[in-house]
CSV table of C-alpha atoms in Angstrom, one decimal:
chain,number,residue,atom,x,y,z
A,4,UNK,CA,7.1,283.7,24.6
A,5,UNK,CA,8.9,285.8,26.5
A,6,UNK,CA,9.7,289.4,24.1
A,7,UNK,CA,13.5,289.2,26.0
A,8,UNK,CA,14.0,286.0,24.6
A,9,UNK,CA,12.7,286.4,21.2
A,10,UNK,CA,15.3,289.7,21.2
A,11,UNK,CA,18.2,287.6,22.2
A,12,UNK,CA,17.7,285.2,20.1
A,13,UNK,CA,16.8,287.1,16.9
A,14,UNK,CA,20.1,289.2,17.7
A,15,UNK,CA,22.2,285.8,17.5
A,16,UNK,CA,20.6,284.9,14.7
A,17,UNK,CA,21.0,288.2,12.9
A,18,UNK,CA,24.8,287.7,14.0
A,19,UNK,CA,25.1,284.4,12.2
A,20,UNK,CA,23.6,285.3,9.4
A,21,UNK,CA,25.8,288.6,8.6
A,22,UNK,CA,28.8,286.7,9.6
A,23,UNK,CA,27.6,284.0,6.9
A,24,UNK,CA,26.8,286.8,3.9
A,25,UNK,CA,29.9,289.2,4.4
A,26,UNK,CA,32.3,288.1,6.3
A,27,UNK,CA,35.0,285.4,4.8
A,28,UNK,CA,34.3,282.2,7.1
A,29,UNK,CA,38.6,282.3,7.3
A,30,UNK,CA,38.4,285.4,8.9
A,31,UNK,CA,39.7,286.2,12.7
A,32,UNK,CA,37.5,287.8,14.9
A,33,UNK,CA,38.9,289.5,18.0
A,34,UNK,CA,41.4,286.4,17.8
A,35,UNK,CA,39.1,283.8,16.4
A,36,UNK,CA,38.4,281.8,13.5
A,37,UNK,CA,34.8,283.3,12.8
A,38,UNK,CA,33.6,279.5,10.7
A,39,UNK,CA,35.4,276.4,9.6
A,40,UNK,CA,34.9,276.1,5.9
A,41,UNK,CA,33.1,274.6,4.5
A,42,UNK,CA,30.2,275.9,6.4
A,43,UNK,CA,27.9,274.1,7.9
A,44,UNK,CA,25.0,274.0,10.4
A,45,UNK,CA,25.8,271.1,12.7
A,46,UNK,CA,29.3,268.9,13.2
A,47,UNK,CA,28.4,265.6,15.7
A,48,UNK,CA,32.6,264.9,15.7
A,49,UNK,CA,33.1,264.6,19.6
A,50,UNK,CA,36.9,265.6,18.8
A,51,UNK,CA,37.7,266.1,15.2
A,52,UNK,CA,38.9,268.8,13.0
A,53,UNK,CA,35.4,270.5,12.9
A,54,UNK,CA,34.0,270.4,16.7
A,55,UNK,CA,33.1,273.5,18.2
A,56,UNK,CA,34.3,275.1,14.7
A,57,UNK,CA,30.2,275.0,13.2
A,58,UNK,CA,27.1,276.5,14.4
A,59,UNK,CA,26.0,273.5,16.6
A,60,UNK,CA,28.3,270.4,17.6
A,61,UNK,CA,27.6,267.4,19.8
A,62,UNK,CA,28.5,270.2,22.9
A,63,UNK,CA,25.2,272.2,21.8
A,64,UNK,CA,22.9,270.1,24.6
A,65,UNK,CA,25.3,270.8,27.5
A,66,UNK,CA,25.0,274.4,26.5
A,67,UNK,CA,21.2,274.2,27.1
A,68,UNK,CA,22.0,272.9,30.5
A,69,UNK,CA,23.8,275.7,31.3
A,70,UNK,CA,21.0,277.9,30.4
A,71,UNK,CA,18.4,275.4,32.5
A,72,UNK,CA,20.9,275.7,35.3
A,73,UNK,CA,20.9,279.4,35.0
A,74,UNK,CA,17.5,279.6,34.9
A,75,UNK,CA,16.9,278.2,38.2
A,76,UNK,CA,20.3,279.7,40.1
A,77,UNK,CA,18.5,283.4,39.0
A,78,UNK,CA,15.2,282.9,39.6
A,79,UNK,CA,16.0,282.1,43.1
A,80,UNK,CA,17.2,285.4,43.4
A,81,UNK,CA,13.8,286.5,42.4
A,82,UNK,CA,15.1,288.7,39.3
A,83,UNK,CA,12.4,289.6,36.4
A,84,UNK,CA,12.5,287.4,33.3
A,85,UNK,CA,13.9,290.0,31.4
A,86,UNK,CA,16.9,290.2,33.7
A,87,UNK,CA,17.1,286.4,33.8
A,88,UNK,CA,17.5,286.5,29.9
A,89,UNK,CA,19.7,288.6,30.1
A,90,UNK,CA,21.8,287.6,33.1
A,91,UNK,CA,22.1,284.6,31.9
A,92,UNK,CA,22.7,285.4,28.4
A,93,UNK,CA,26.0,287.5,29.6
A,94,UNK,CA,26.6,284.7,32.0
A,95,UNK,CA,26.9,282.6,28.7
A,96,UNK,CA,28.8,284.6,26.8
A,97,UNK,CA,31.0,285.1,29.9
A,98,UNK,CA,32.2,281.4,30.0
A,99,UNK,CA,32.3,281.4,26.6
A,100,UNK,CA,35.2,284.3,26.6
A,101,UNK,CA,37.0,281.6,29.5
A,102,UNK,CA,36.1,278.7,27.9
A,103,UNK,CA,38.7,279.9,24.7
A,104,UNK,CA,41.5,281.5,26.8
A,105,UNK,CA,44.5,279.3,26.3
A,106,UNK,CA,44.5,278.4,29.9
A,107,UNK,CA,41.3,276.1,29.6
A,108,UNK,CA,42.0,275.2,26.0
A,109,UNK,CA,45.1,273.4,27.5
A,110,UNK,CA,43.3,272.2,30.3
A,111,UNK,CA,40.8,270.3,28.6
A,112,UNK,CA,43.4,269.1,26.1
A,113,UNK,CA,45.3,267.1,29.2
A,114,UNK,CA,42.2,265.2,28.4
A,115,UNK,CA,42.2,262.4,26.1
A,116,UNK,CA,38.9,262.9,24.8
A,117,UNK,CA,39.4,266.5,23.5
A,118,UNK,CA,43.2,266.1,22.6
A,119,UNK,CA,42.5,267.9,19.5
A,120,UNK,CA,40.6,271.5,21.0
A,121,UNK,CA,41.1,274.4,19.5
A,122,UNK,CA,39.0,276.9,20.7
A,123,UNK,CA,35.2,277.5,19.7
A,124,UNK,CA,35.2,279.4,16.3
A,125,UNK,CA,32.7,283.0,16.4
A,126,UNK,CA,29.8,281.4,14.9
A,127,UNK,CA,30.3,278.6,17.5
A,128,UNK,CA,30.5,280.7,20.7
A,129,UNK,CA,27.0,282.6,18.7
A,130,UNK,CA,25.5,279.1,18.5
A,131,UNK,CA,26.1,277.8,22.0
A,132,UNK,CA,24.7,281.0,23.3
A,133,UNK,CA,21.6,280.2,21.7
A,134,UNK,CA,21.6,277.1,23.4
A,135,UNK,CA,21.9,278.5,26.4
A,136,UNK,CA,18.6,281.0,25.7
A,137,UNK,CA,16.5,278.1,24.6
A,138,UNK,CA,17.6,276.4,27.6
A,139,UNK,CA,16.3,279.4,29.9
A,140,UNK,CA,12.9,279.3,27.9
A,141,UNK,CA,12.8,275.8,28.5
A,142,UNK,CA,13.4,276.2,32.6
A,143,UNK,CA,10.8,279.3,32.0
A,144,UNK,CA,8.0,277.7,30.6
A,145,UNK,CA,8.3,274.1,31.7
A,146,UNK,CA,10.4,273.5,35.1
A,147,UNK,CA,9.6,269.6,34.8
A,148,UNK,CA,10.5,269.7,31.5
A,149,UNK,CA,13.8,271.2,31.5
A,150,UNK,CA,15.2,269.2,34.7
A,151,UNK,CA,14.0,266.2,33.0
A,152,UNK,CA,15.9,267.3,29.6
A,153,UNK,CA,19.1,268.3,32.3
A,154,UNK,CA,19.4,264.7,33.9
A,155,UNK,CA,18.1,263.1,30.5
A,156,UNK,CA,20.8,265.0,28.6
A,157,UNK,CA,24.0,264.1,31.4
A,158,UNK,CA,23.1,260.6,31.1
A,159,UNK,CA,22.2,260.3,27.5
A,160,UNK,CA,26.0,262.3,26.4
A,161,UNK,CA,28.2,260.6,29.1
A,162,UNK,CA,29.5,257.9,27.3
A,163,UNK,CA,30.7,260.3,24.6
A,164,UNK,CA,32.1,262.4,27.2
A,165,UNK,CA,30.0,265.8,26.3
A,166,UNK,CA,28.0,266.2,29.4
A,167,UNK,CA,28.0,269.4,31.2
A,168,UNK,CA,29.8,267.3,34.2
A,169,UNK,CA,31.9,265.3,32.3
A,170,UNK,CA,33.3,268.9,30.4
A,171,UNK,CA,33.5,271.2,33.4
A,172,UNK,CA,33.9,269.0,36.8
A,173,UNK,CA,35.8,266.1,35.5
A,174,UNK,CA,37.9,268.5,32.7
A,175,UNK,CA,38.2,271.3,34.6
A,176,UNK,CA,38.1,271.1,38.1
A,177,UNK,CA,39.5,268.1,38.4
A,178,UNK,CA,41.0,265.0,36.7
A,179,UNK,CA,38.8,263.6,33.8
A,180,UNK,CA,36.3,261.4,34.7
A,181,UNK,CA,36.7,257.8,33.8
């Protein structure tokens, strides 16, 4: 495995975990909620009180399409696979920041389906980063395997409305897809 990877994701991990063991999960961070409590690992709630709030949520597989999508957008570019880890891990962490300004909170509350978004809590915004990083070692290692997990992922998530099209094209750039 690539060492840039391993790095990226250790330092995440090493994130979560001090956040777990010190800090109070009703903390803000830099304007943030850093966990819902109680704490948990996972929340599969499309749009209740605890999505994007945990570590993982039902979003976590459309984060790993970003990465797979990264993958491929940088490589064409010929960069290393260092830089493409960590391109695309800033990339990430990028639309993460946007993704929790209240411009785009608002705009994905005009949709029914995520009436209730709050913002992605710290440990959230950690987790979906991950995501994205496992998604870029997918695209890395297996090509097949990642564009197959991409199309498989869209069409498997549409009908709860937490594809990566669904979220940013219909919710975003335009009106929500029905």
């Amino acid at each position: 495995m690539n060492p840039a990877i391993i790095n990226t994701i250790f330092i995440l991990i090493l994130a979560i975990l001090f956040l777990y063991i010190f800090v109070d999960p009703n903390a803000k961070l830099f304007g943030r909620k850093v966990w819902y409590d109680p704490q948990r690992l996972l929340s599969c709630e499309r749009d209740g009180e605890q999505t994007s709030q945990q570590i993982f949520d039902i979003y976590s597989f459309s984060h790993v399409t970003h990465g797979i999508l990264l993958y491929f957008i940088l490589n064409y570019f010929n960069f290393s696979a260092a830089q493409i880890v960590y391109i695309a891990t800033s990339l990430e962490i990028l639309w993460e920041f946007l993704e929790n300004t209240p411009y785009i909170i608002k705009k994905y509350r005009k949709n029914e389906a995520y009436k209730n978004y709050q913002g992605d809590t710290i440990v959230n915004i950690l987790g979906d980063t991950i995501c994205a990083v496992i998604g870029v070692y997918m695209a890395m290692e297996r090509p097949k395997i990642a564009i197959a997990y991409a199309v498989g992922s869209e069409l498997l998530l549409y009908p709860y409305a937490a594809n990566f099209l669904y979220l940013s094209i219909g919710s975003l750039l335009g009106r929500p897809l029905s």
